[in-house]
Amino acid sequence: MADNLSDALKKLKITATDSTADSLEGCLDCLLQALAQNNMETSEKIQKSGVLQVFASLLMPQSSCTAKVANIIAEVARNEFMRNPCVDAGLIPPLVQMLNCKDQEVLLQTGRALGNICYDSHEGRNAVDHAGGAHIVVDLIRSLCSKTDPASEKLLTVFCGMLMNYSNENDTLQSQLINMGVIPTLVKLLGIHCQNAALTEMCLVAFGNLAELESSKEQFAYTNIAEELVKLFKKQIEHDKKEMIFEVLAPLAENDVIKLQLVEAGLVECLLEIVQKTVDSDKEDDVAELKTASDLMVLLLLGDESMQKLFEGGKGSVFQRVLSWIPSNSHQLQLAGALAIANFARNDGNCIHMVDNGIVQKLMDLLDRHVEDGNVTVQHAALSALRNLAIPVVNKAKMLSAGVAEAVLKFLRSEMPPVQFKLLGTLRMLIDAQAEAAEQLGKNAKLVERLVEWCEAKDHAGVMGESNRLLSALIRHSKSKDVIRTIVQSGGIKHLVTMATSEHVIMQNEALVALALIAALELVTAEKDLENAQLVQILHRLLSDDRSAPEIKYNSMVLVCALIGSESLQKEVQSMAFLEVVSKLRSHENKTVAQQASLTEQRLAVES
């Protein structure tokens, strides 16, 4: 045996091709010993010596040294700076060839070597891909899958690790593995080897890698992954192990089919148990588990089928448990509870049942706890739930009489756009076809002034859009002169005129209907503002534009007819040749538009 590393390296380089197996083995043992003592320093010496190229010729199926050579390559490739030199030395093709060998030790060390070279190395992965290594490894995993002897399980662990390093954070290579059908194989592996901690862990990390891809979720949905993960989850005691399973569950649960499978496999019961155990603890691990479990619970409720299954007509134990989170002292549970209610409130039947069973008071109590220096995410979630509950017509009056509008208005001072957005949406839902409530809110100068301010929130398109829509809704549903006067005094008219040019037809329409009501009820008060906002020019543009929707053309003509009641606005209409535009619309394919064009033409002809 060579007595030191330098001698061994020289000897290897000179005699690799014609030395005896014994002398070669001695040199290789010396290298392995040196690597065990100081891996980095020894690796540097190996690189400088030029021996890496020699290894390529030593990787031969019939050689007794092959396993040791592969072991040395695996050891040096633990260092980042050695991975590219391994690729450049041409080691990948002969290593991939060794995967066809029957010797278990050769397979083990070859799997380690390829896995280490691929770790965080673009060049390593490309070389393995080019040599067809992944395909062979997937086939090997498939053929070994059912074997439970320790040697086979060790091989499987190494091969799973190799695939993980090969595809980690690389969408193209992950897709390649998915197309090779690796997912059903890995799920089967997890089921058979669930007692083997190392192999289970490798499977989980591999799942975590692949589960982010959309195409993988479709494949996962055809396996019994939900059942296997829940079964495994129930056995775990350690926080880290649970966390690993959570990291796979979260991306998988984004798929609606898998959501339902997880619910049917009993995941919800596991999550509720975690919540119960961790809710009063301030230990870091427990706080993290509480958050993950409650977040995942909310995610499961995003699927229509899984949500309905857990709602069980409002009688479900899961629904009842989630309700109990809302009055909790944990912000995390309050948040999850409110978000869960918002998710349950995705169809009229559920919303009506929840309002009839007192959920509104619970949400208002929760909001009350967060008015002063409150938790923004909780405010946002509770307002989301109230907004959804206010959608069914029969709920609006009940929620208004319960004082929801007053509870929501407490957040008018909020400077947080997400809260502003939900507050506006909730009020808009509440006053839909509720004339009295619309009038009451529309006369509230503080509210209207805040809406006008938010109509200029150019950095927050959602808030700006919702403010405009609520301004319009206050007029459309109240049909009140007092409301119109309040909006005029607060400077809201120009925003409604701008809204008529929105890219969204629904918003354009709402603006035009509100403006027509202003023109019909309070034209004198609004006249100057309508003129300054160049409403007449905008209407001319909307009527001339072939792309304008039929309802936009119809409501623009109705508004033109109403504006003629003002002398100054009538002059503007006459100066802009509206007759010509309107007469063309008499032959419009939409009968309602054509009829309104005839009426408008008559009115304009009379007034001219």
Coordinates of C-alpha atoms in Angstrom, one line a residue:
M1 CA 0.0 0.0 0.0
A2 CA 1.4 3.4 -0.9
D3 CA 2.6 5.0 2.3
N4 CA 1.3 8.5 1.7
L5 CA -1.1 10.5 -0.4
S6 CA 1.4 12.0 -2.8
D7 CA 2.9 8.7 -3.6
A8 CA -0.5 7.2 -4.1
L9 CA -1.5 9.9 -6.5
K10 CA 1.7 9.7 -8.5
K11 CA 1.4 5.9 -8.7
L12 CA -2.2 6.0 -9.8
K13 CA -1.3 8.5 -12.5
I14 CA 1.6 6.5 -13.9
T15 CA 0.4 2.9 -13.5
A16 CA -3.4 3.1 -13.7
T17 CA -3.5 1.5 -17.1
D18 CA -1.2 -1.5 -16.5
S19 CA -0.8 -1.9 -12.7
T20 CA -2.1 -4.9 -10.9
A21 CA -5.5 -4.8 -9.1
D22 CA -3.7 -5.1 -5.8
S23 CA -1.5 -2.1 -6.2
L24 CA -4.4 -0.1 -7.5
E25 CA -6.5 -1.0 -4.5
G26 CA -3.8 0.1 -2.2
C27 CA -3.6 3.5 -3.8
L28 CA -7.4 3.8 -3.7
D29 CA -7.5 2.8 0.0
C30 CA -4.9 5.5 0.7
L31 CA -7.1 8.1 -1.0
L32 CA -10.2 7.1 0.8
Q33 CA -8.3 7.2 4.1
A34 CA -7.0 10.7 3.4
L35 CA -10.5 11.9 2.3
A36 CA -11.9 10.5 5.6
Q37 CA -9.3 12.6 7.6
N38 CA -9.5 15.8 5.6
N39 CA -11.9 15.8 2.6
M40 CA -11.4 19.3 1.3
E41 CA -7.6 19.3 1.4
T42 CA -7.4 15.8 -0.1
S43 CA -9.9 16.8 -2.8
E44 CA -7.8 19.8 -3.8
K45 CA -4.7 17.6 -4.1
I46 CA -6.6 15.1 -6.2
Q47 CA -7.8 17.9 -8.5
K48 CA -4.2 19.3 -8.9
S49 CA -2.7 15.9 -9.5
G50 CA -4.8 15.3 -12.7
V51 CA -6.0 11.9 -11.3
L52 CA -9.7 12.6 -12.0
Q53 CA -9.2 11.9 -15.7
V54 CA -7.6 8.5 -14.7
F55 CA -10.7 7.6 -12.8
A56 CA -12.8 7.6 -16.0
S57 CA -10.7 4.7 -17.3
L58 CA -10.9 2.8 -14.0
L59 CA -14.7 2.7 -14.0
M60 CA -15.2 -0.7 -15.7
P61 CA -17.9 -3.3 -15.0
Q62 CA -15.4 -6.2 -14.7
S63 CA -12.9 -4.3 -12.5
S64 CA -12.8 -5.1 -8.7
C65 CA -11.8 -1.4 -8.0
T66 CA -14.9 0.2 -9.5
A67 CA -16.8 0.5 -6.2
K68 CA -13.8 2.2 -4.6
V69 CA -13.3 4.6 -7.5
A70 CA -17.0 5.6 -7.4
N71 CA -16.8 6.0 -3.6
I72 CA -13.8 8.4 -4.1
I73 CA -15.7 10.4 -6.7
A74 CA -18.7 10.6 -4.3
E75 CA -16.5 11.8 -1.5
V76 CA -14.7 14.5 -3.6
A77 CA -18.0 15.7 -5.1
R78 CA -19.2 16.6 -1.6
N79 CA -17.1 19.8 -2.2
E80 CA -18.8 22.3 -4.5
F81 CA -15.5 23.2 -6.2
M82 CA -15.0 19.6 -7.3
R83 CA -18.3 19.1 -9.1
N84 CA -17.4 20.9 -12.4
P85 CA -13.9 19.3 -12.5
C86 CA -15.7 15.8 -12.2
V87 CA -17.9 16.7 -15.2
D88 CA -14.9 18.1 -17.2
A89 CA -12.9 14.9 -16.5
G90 CA -15.6 13.0 -18.3
L91 CA -16.7 11.0 -15.3
I92 CA -20.4 11.1 -15.9
P93 CA -20.8 8.8 -18.9
P94 CA -18.8 5.9 -17.3
L95 CA -20.6 6.4 -14.0
V96 CA -24.0 6.3 -15.8
Q97 CA -22.8 3.0 -17.5
M98 CA -22.1 1.6 -14.0
L99 CA -25.8 1.9 -13.2
N100 CA -26.3 -1.2 -15.4
C101 CA -24.0 -3.2 -13.1
K102 CA -25.6 -5.9 -10.8
D103 CA -23.1 -5.4 -7.9
Q104 CA -24.9 -3.6 -5.1
E105 CA -21.9 -1.8 -3.7
V106 CA -21.0 -0.5 -7.2
L107 CA -24.6 0.7 -7.6
L108 CA -24.6 2.3 -4.2
Q109 CA -21.4 4.3 -4.7
T110 CA -22.3 5.2 -8.2
G111 CA -25.7 6.6 -7.0
R112 CA -23.9 8.6 -4.3
A113 CA -21.3 9.9 -6.9
L114 CA -24.0 11.0 -9.4
G115 CA -26.1 12.5 -6.6
N116 CA -23.3 14.6 -5.2
I117 CA -22.1 15.8 -8.6
C118 CA -25.7 17.0 -9.4
Y119 CA -26.1 18.8 -6.1
D120 CA -26.5 22.5 -6.9
S121 CA -24.6 22.0 -10.1
H122 CA -26.1 23.0 -13.5
E123 CA -23.2 21.3 -15.4
G124 CA -23.5 18.1 -13.3
R125 CA -27.3 17.9 -14.0
N126 CA -26.8 18.6 -17.7
A127 CA -24.2 15.9 -18.0
V128 CA -26.3 13.3 -16.2
D129 CA -29.3 14.3 -18.4
H130 CA -27.3 14.0 -21.6
A131 CA -26.0 10.6 -20.5
G132 CA -29.5 9.3 -19.8
G133 CA -28.8 8.7 -16.1
A134 CA -32.2 9.8 -14.7
H135 CA -34.0 7.2 -16.9
I136 CA -31.9 4.3 -15.6
V137 CA -32.3 5.4 -12.0
V138 CA -36.1 5.7 -12.3
D139 CA -36.1 2.1 -13.8
L140 CA -33.9 0.9 -10.9
I141 CA -36.2 2.4 -8.3
R142 CA -39.1 0.7 -10.0
S143 CA -37.4 -2.7 -10.0
L144 CA -36.3 -2.4 -6.4
C145 CA -39.5 -0.8 -5.1
S146 CA -41.0 -3.9 -3.5
K147 CA -37.8 -5.2 -1.9
T148 CA -37.6 -4.5 1.8
D149 CA -34.2 -6.0 2.7
P150 CA -31.8 -3.4 4.3
A151 CA -29.4 -3.4 1.3
S152 CA -32.2 -2.6 -1.2
E153 CA -33.7 0.0 1.1
K154 CA -30.2 1.7 1.3
L155 CA -30.0 1.7 -2.5
L156 CA -33.5 3.1 -2.8
T157 CA -32.6 5.9 -0.4
V158 CA -29.5 6.8 -2.4
F159 CA -31.3 6.7 -5.7
C160 CA -34.2 8.9 -4.4
G161 CA -31.6 11.3 -3.1
M162 CA -29.8 11.3 -6.5
L163 CA -33.1 12.2 -8.3
M164 CA -33.8 14.9 -5.8
N165 CA -30.4 16.5 -6.3
Y166 CA -30.8 16.1 -10.1
S167 CA -34.1 17.9 -10.3
N168 CA -34.1 20.3 -7.3
E169 CA -35.5 23.7 -8.3
N170 CA -35.3 22.8 -12.0
D171 CA -38.7 22.8 -13.6
T172 CA -37.5 21.2 -16.9
L173 CA -35.8 18.3 -15.2
Q174 CA -38.8 17.9 -12.7
S175 CA -41.1 17.8 -15.7
Q176 CA -38.9 15.2 -17.3
L177 CA -39.1 12.9 -14.2
I178 CA -42.9 13.4 -14.1
N179 CA -43.1 12.3 -17.7
M180 CA -41.1 9.3 -16.9
G181 CA -43.8 8.3 -14.4
V182 CA -41.8 8.8 -11.2
I183 CA -44.7 10.0 -9.1
P184 CA -46.7 6.8 -8.9
T185 CA -43.5 4.9 -8.2
L186 CA -42.5 7.2 -5.3
V187 CA -46.0 7.0 -3.8
K188 CA -45.9 3.2 -4.0
L189 CA -42.4 3.4 -2.4
L190 CA -43.7 5.5 0.5
G191 CA -46.5 3.0 1.2
I192 CA -44.2 -0.1 1.2
H193 CA -41.3 1.5 3.1
C194 CA -43.1 3.8 5.6
Q195 CA -41.2 2.1 8.5
N196 CA -37.8 3.2 7.0
A197 CA -37.2 6.8 8.3
A198 CA -34.4 7.6 5.9
L199 CA -36.2 6.4 2.8
T200 CA -39.5 8.0 3.9
E201 CA -37.6 11.3 4.4
M202 CA -36.1 11.1 0.9
C203 CA -39.6 10.4 -0.6
L204 CA -41.0 13.4 1.2
V205 CA -38.3 15.8 0.0
A206 CA -38.7 14.4 -3.6
F207 CA -42.5 15.0 -3.3
G208 CA -41.9 18.5 -2.0
N209 CA -39.7 19.2 -5.1
L210 CA -42.2 17.9 -7.6
A211 CA -45.4 19.0 -5.9
E212 CA -44.9 22.7 -6.9
L213 CA -45.4 21.8 -10.6
E214 CA -49.0 22.0 -11.8
S215 CA -48.5 18.9 -14.0
S216 CA -47.4 16.9 -11.0
K217 CA -50.6 17.5 -9.1
E218 CA -52.7 15.9 -11.8
Q219 CA -50.5 12.8 -11.5
F220 CA -50.6 12.8 -7.7
A221 CA -54.4 13.0 -7.9
Y222 CA -54.4 9.5 -9.6
T223 CA -52.4 7.9 -6.7
N224 CA -53.3 7.3 -3.1
I225 CA -50.8 10.0 -1.9
A226 CA -53.5 11.6 0.3
E227 CA -54.1 8.4 2.2
E228 CA -50.3 7.6 2.5
L229 CA -49.4 11.1 3.8
V230 CA -52.2 11.2 6.3
K231 CA -51.3 7.7 7.5
L232 CA -47.6 8.8 7.9
F233 CA -48.7 12.1 9.5
K234 CA -50.6 10.3 12.3
K235 CA -47.5 8.4 13.3
Q236 CA -45.3 11.5 13.7
I237 CA -44.3 12.9 17.1
E238 CA -41.3 15.1 16.2
H239 CA -42.0 18.6 15.0
D240 CA -39.5 18.4 12.1
K241 CA -41.1 15.3 10.7
K242 CA -44.5 16.9 10.8
E243 CA -43.1 20.0 9.2
M244 CA -41.7 17.9 6.3
I245 CA -45.1 16.4 5.6
F246 CA -46.8 19.8 5.9
E247 CA -44.4 21.1 3.2
V248 CA -45.7 18.4 0.8
L249 CA -49.4 18.8 1.8
A250 CA -49.5 22.5 1.2
P251 CA -48.7 22.5 -2.5
L252 CA -50.7 19.3 -3.1
A253 CA -53.8 20.8 -1.3
E254 CA -53.9 23.5 -4.0
N255 CA -55.5 20.9 -6.3
D256 CA -59.2 20.5 -5.7
V257 CA -59.3 16.7 -6.4
I258 CA -56.5 16.2 -3.8
K259 CA -58.3 18.5 -1.3
L260 CA -61.2 16.2 -1.3
Q261 CA -59.0 13.1 -1.1
L262 CA -57.2 14.6 2.0
V263 CA -60.5 15.4 3.6
E264 CA -61.7 11.9 3.0
A265 CA -58.4 10.5 4.3
G266 CA -59.0 12.2 7.6
L267 CA -56.5 15.1 7.5
V268 CA -58.9 17.5 9.0
E269 CA -59.2 15.5 12.2
C270 CA -55.4 15.5 12.4
L271 CA -55.3 19.3 11.9
L272 CA -58.0 20.0 14.5
E273 CA -56.1 17.8 17.0
I274 CA -52.9 19.9 16.4
V275 CA -54.8 23.1 16.9
Q276 CA -56.3 21.8 20.2
K277 CA -52.8 20.7 21.5
T278 CA -50.9 23.8 20.5
V279 CA -53.4 26.7 20.9
D280 CA -52.3 27.6 24.5
S281 CA -48.6 27.0 24.0
D282 CA -46.0 29.7 23.4
K283 CA -43.3 27.3 22.4
E284 CA -41.8 28.2 19.0
D285 CA -42.5 24.8 17.5
D286 CA -46.1 24.8 18.7
V287 CA -46.8 28.3 17.4
A288 CA -45.4 27.2 14.0
E289 CA -47.5 24.0 14.0
L290 CA -50.7 25.9 15.0
K291 CA -50.1 28.3 12.1
T292 CA -49.4 25.6 9.5
A293 CA -52.3 23.4 10.6
S294 CA -54.9 26.3 10.6
D295 CA -53.6 27.7 7.3
L296 CA -53.9 24.2 5.7
M297 CA -57.4 23.9 7.1
V298 CA -58.4 27.1 5.4
L299 CA -56.8 25.9 2.2
L300 CA -58.8 22.7 2.2
L301 CA -62.0 24.8 2.4
L302 CA -61.1 26.6 -0.9
G303 CA -62.3 23.5 -2.8
D304 CA -66.1 23.6 -3.4
E305 CA -66.6 19.8 -2.8
S306 CA -64.2 19.6 0.2
M307 CA -65.8 22.7 1.7
Q308 CA -69.4 21.4 1.3
K309 CA -68.4 18.1 2.7
L310 CA -67.1 19.7 5.8
F311 CA -70.0 22.2 6.1
E312 CA -72.5 19.3 6.3
G313 CA -75.5 21.6 6.2
G314 CA -74.0 23.7 9.0
K315 CA -74.3 20.7 11.4
G316 CA -70.7 19.4 10.7
S317 CA -68.4 19.0 13.7
V318 CA -65.6 20.6 11.7
F319 CA -67.7 23.7 10.9
Q320 CA -68.6 24.0 14.6
R321 CA -65.0 23.7 15.7
V322 CA -63.9 26.3 13.3
L323 CA -66.6 28.6 14.7
S324 CA -65.1 28.3 18.1
W325 CA -61.8 29.7 16.7
I326 CA -63.3 33.1 16.2
P327 CA -63.7 34.2 19.8
S328 CA -60.2 32.6 20.6
N329 CA -57.4 34.7 22.1
S330 CA -55.0 33.5 19.4
H331 CA -54.7 36.0 16.5
Q332 CA -53.7 33.1 14.3
L333 CA -56.9 31.2 15.1
Q334 CA -59.1 34.3 14.8
L335 CA -57.6 34.8 11.4
A336 CA -58.1 31.2 10.3
G337 CA -61.6 31.1 11.7
A338 CA -62.7 34.2 9.8
L339 CA -61.0 33.0 6.6
A340 CA -62.8 29.6 7.0
I341 CA -66.1 31.4 7.4
A342 CA -65.4 33.4 4.2
N343 CA -64.7 30.1 2.4
F344 CA -67.8 28.4 3.8
A345 CA -69.8 31.5 2.6
R346 CA -69.3 30.7 -1.1
N347 CA -72.9 29.8 -1.9
D348 CA -76.2 31.3 -0.9
G349 CA -77.4 28.2 1.1
N350 CA -74.5 28.3 3.4
C351 CA -74.6 32.1 3.8
I352 CA -78.3 32.1 4.7
H353 CA -77.8 29.3 7.2
M354 CA -74.8 31.0 8.9
V355 CA -76.6 34.4 9.1
D356 CA -79.7 32.7 10.6
N357 CA -77.5 31.0 13.2
G358 CA -75.8 34.0 14.6
I359 CA -72.4 34.1 12.8
V360 CA -72.7 37.8 12.1
Q361 CA -72.5 38.8 15.8
K362 CA -69.4 36.6 16.3
L363 CA -67.7 38.4 13.4
M364 CA -68.7 41.8 14.6
D365 CA -67.4 41.0 18.1
L366 CA -64.1 39.9 16.5
L367 CA -63.9 43.2 14.5
D368 CA -64.6 45.1 17.7
R369 CA -61.5 43.6 19.3
H370 CA -59.4 44.9 16.4
V371 CA -60.7 48.5 15.9
E372 CA -57.9 50.2 17.9
D373 CA -54.3 49.1 16.7
G374 CA -55.9 45.9 15.4
N375 CA -54.4 43.1 13.5
V376 CA -54.8 44.0 9.9
T377 CA -55.0 40.4 8.6
V378 CA -57.8 39.6 11.1
Q379 CA -59.7 42.8 10.1
H380 CA -59.3 41.9 6.4
A381 CA -60.5 38.3 7.0
A382 CA -63.5 39.3 9.1
L383 CA -64.6 41.9 6.5
S384 CA -64.1 39.3 3.7
A385 CA -66.5 36.9 5.6
L386 CA -69.1 39.7 6.1
R387 CA -68.9 40.7 2.5
N388 CA -69.5 37.1 1.3
L389 CA -72.4 36.7 3.8
A390 CA -74.0 39.8 2.5
I391 CA -74.3 38.5 -1.1
P392 CA -77.7 36.7 -0.8
V393 CA -80.6 39.1 -1.0
V394 CA -82.4 37.8 2.1
N395 CA -79.3 38.4 4.3
K396 CA -78.9 42.1 3.5
A397 CA -81.7 43.5 5.7
K398 CA -80.9 41.0 8.5
M399 CA -77.2 42.1 8.5
L400 CA -78.1 45.8 8.3
S401 CA -80.5 45.5 11.3
A402 CA -77.8 43.6 13.2
G403 CA -75.6 46.8 12.8
V404 CA -73.0 45.5 10.3
A405 CA -72.8 48.8 8.5
E406 CA -72.0 50.6 11.7
A407 CA -69.4 48.0 12.7
V408 CA -67.7 48.3 9.3
L409 CA -67.7 52.1 9.3
K410 CA -65.4 52.0 12.4
F411 CA -62.6 51.0 10.0
L412 CA -63.0 54.1 7.8
R413 CA -59.9 55.5 9.4
S414 CA -57.8 52.6 8.3
E415 CA -54.8 53.4 6.1
M416 CA -54.3 49.8 5.0
P417 CA -55.5 49.2 1.4
P418 CA -56.5 45.5 1.9
V419 CA -58.8 46.6 4.8
Q420 CA -60.1 49.6 2.8
F421 CA -60.9 47.3 -0.2
K422 CA -62.9 44.8 1.9
L423 CA -64.7 47.5 3.8
L424 CA -65.9 49.1 0.5
G425 CA -66.9 45.7 -0.9
T426 CA -68.9 44.9 2.2
L427 CA -70.8 48.2 2.2
R428 CA -71.5 47.8 -1.5
M429 CA -73.0 44.3 -1.0
L430 CA -75.0 45.4 2.0
I431 CA -76.8 48.4 0.2
D432 CA -77.6 46.5 -3.0
A433 CA -81.4 47.1 -3.5
Q434 CA -81.6 48.5 0.1
A435 CA -82.8 52.0 -0.5
E436 CA -83.1 53.1 3.2
A437 CA -79.5 51.9 4.0
A438 CA -78.1 53.4 0.8
E439 CA -79.7 56.8 1.7
Q440 CA -78.5 56.7 5.3
L441 CA -74.9 55.9 4.2
G442 CA -75.1 58.3 1.2
K443 CA -75.9 61.2 3.6
N444 CA -72.9 60.4 5.8
A445 CA -70.6 63.2 4.8
K446 CA -67.5 61.5 6.5
L447 CA -68.0 58.3 4.5
V448 CA -68.6 60.2 1.2
E449 CA -65.5 62.4 1.8
R450 CA -63.4 59.3 2.4
L451 CA -64.8 57.7 -0.7
V452 CA -63.8 60.7 -2.8
E453 CA -60.3 60.6 -1.3
W454 CA -60.0 56.9 -2.1
C455 CA -61.2 57.5 -5.7
E456 CA -57.8 59.1 -6.2
A457 CA -55.8 56.2 -4.7
K458 CA -53.9 55.6 -8.0
D459 CA -51.4 53.3 -6.3
H460 CA -54.2 51.0 -5.3
A461 CA -56.4 50.2 -8.3
G462 CA -58.7 47.9 -6.2
V463 CA -59.5 50.5 -3.6
M464 CA -60.0 53.2 -6.3
G465 CA -62.4 50.9 -8.3
E466 CA -64.4 49.9 -5.2
S467 CA -64.7 53.5 -4.0
N468 CA -66.1 54.6 -7.4
R469 CA -68.5 51.6 -7.4
L470 CA -69.7 52.4 -3.9
L471 CA -70.3 56.1 -4.8
S472 CA -72.3 55.0 -7.8
A473 CA -74.2 52.4 -5.7
L474 CA -75.2 55.0 -3.1
I475 CA -77.0 57.0 -5.8
R476 CA -78.4 54.1 -7.8
H477 CA -79.9 52.3 -4.8
S478 CA -81.1 55.4 -2.8
K479 CA -82.3 57.5 -5.8
S480 CA -82.1 60.3 -3.2
K481 CA -81.6 64.0 -3.8
D482 CA -79.9 64.4 -0.4
V483 CA -77.4 61.7 -1.3
I484 CA -76.6 63.4 -4.6
R485 CA -76.2 66.8 -2.9
T486 CA -73.8 65.2 -0.4
I487 CA -71.7 63.7 -3.2
V488 CA -71.7 66.9 -5.2
Q489 CA -70.6 68.9 -2.1
S490 CA -67.8 66.4 -1.5
G491 CA -66.5 66.6 -5.1
G492 CA -67.5 63.2 -6.2
I493 CA -69.0 64.0 -9.6
K494 CA -65.8 64.1 -11.5
H495 CA -64.9 60.6 -10.3
L496 CA -68.3 59.2 -11.6
V497 CA -67.6 60.8 -14.9
T498 CA -64.1 59.3 -15.1
M499 CA -65.6 55.9 -14.1
A500 CA -67.8 56.1 -17.2
T501 CA -64.5 55.7 -19.2
S502 CA -63.4 52.6 -17.3
E503 CA -62.2 49.6 -19.2
H504 CA -64.7 47.4 -17.3
V505 CA -68.2 47.6 -18.9
I506 CA -69.9 46.9 -15.6
M507 CA -68.3 49.9 -14.0
Q508 CA -69.0 52.1 -17.0
N509 CA -72.6 51.1 -16.8
E510 CA -72.9 51.7 -13.1
A511 CA -71.4 55.2 -13.6
L512 CA -73.8 56.1 -16.5
V513 CA -76.9 55.0 -14.5
A514 CA -75.8 57.0 -11.5
L515 CA -75.1 60.1 -13.7
A516 CA -78.5 59.7 -15.4
L517 CA -80.1 59.8 -11.9
I518 CA -78.1 62.9 -11.0
A519 CA -79.2 64.6 -14.2
A520 CA -82.8 63.6 -13.6
L521 CA -83.0 64.6 -9.9
E522 CA -80.4 67.3 -9.2
L523 CA -79.2 68.7 -12.5
V524 CA -78.9 72.3 -11.4
T525 CA -76.8 71.3 -8.4
A526 CA -74.4 69.1 -10.4
E527 CA -74.4 71.1 -13.6
K528 CA -71.1 73.0 -13.1
D529 CA -69.2 69.8 -12.0
L530 CA -70.6 67.8 -15.0
E531 CA -69.4 70.5 -17.3
N532 CA -65.9 70.7 -15.7
A533 CA -65.6 67.0 -15.9
Q534 CA -66.3 67.2 -19.7
L535 CA -69.1 64.7 -19.5
V536 CA -70.6 65.7 -22.9
Q537 CA -67.3 65.1 -24.7
I538 CA -67.0 61.7 -23.0
L539 CA -70.6 60.7 -24.0
H540 CA -69.9 61.7 -27.6
R541 CA -66.8 59.5 -27.6
L542 CA -68.7 56.5 -26.1
L543 CA -71.5 56.8 -28.7
S544 CA -69.0 57.2 -31.6
D545 CA -66.9 54.2 -30.6
D546 CA -67.9 51.0 -32.3
R547 CA -66.3 49.0 -29.5
S548 CA -68.8 50.4 -26.9
A549 CA -71.1 47.7 -25.6
P550 CA -74.9 48.0 -26.4
E551 CA -75.8 48.9 -22.8
I552 CA -73.2 51.6 -22.8
K553 CA -74.6 53.2 -25.9
Y554 CA -78.2 52.9 -24.5
N555 CA -77.3 54.5 -21.2
S556 CA -75.2 57.2 -22.8
M557 CA -78.2 58.2 -24.9
V558 CA -80.6 58.2 -21.9
L559 CA -78.0 60.5 -20.2
V560 CA -77.8 62.8 -23.2
C561 CA -81.6 63.3 -23.1
A562 CA -81.4 64.1 -19.4
L563 CA -78.6 66.7 -19.8
I564 CA -80.6 68.7 -22.4
G565 CA -82.5 70.1 -19.3
S566 CA -79.5 72.2 -18.6
E567 CA -79.0 75.2 -20.8
S568 CA -75.2 75.2 -20.7
L569 CA -75.0 71.4 -21.2
Q570 CA -77.6 71.6 -24.0
K571 CA -75.3 74.1 -25.8
E572 CA -72.4 71.6 -25.5
V573 CA -74.5 68.8 -26.9
Q574 CA -75.6 70.9 -29.9
S575 CA -72.1 72.1 -30.6
M576 CA -70.8 68.5 -30.9
A577 CA -73.0 67.1 -33.7
F578 CA -74.7 64.4 -31.6
L579 CA -77.5 64.1 -34.1
E580 CA -75.2 62.6 -36.7
V581 CA -73.8 60.0 -34.3
V582 CA -77.2 59.1 -32.9
S583 CA -79.0 58.8 -36.3
K584 CA -76.4 56.1 -37.3
L585 CA -77.4 54.1 -34.2
R586 CA -81.0 53.8 -35.4
S587 CA -79.8 50.9 -37.5
H588 CA -77.9 49.2 -34.6
E589 CA -78.3 45.4 -34.5
N590 CA -79.5 45.7 -30.9
K591 CA -83.2 46.6 -30.9
T592 CA -83.2 48.5 -27.6
V593 CA -80.2 50.6 -28.7
A594 CA -82.0 51.3 -32.1
Q595 CA -85.2 52.3 -30.3
Q596 CA -83.4 54.6 -27.9
A597 CA -81.5 56.2 -30.8
S598 CA -84.8 57.1 -32.5
L599 CA -86.2 58.6 -29.2
T600 CA -82.9 60.5 -28.6
E601 CA -82.8 61.8 -32.2
Q602 CA -86.4 63.2 -31.8
R603 CA -85.4 64.9 -28.5
L604 CA -82.3 66.4 -30.1
A605 CA -84.2 67.6 -33.1
V606 CA -86.9 69.3 -31.0
E607 CA -84.3 71.1 -28.8
S608 CA -82.1 72.2 -31.7

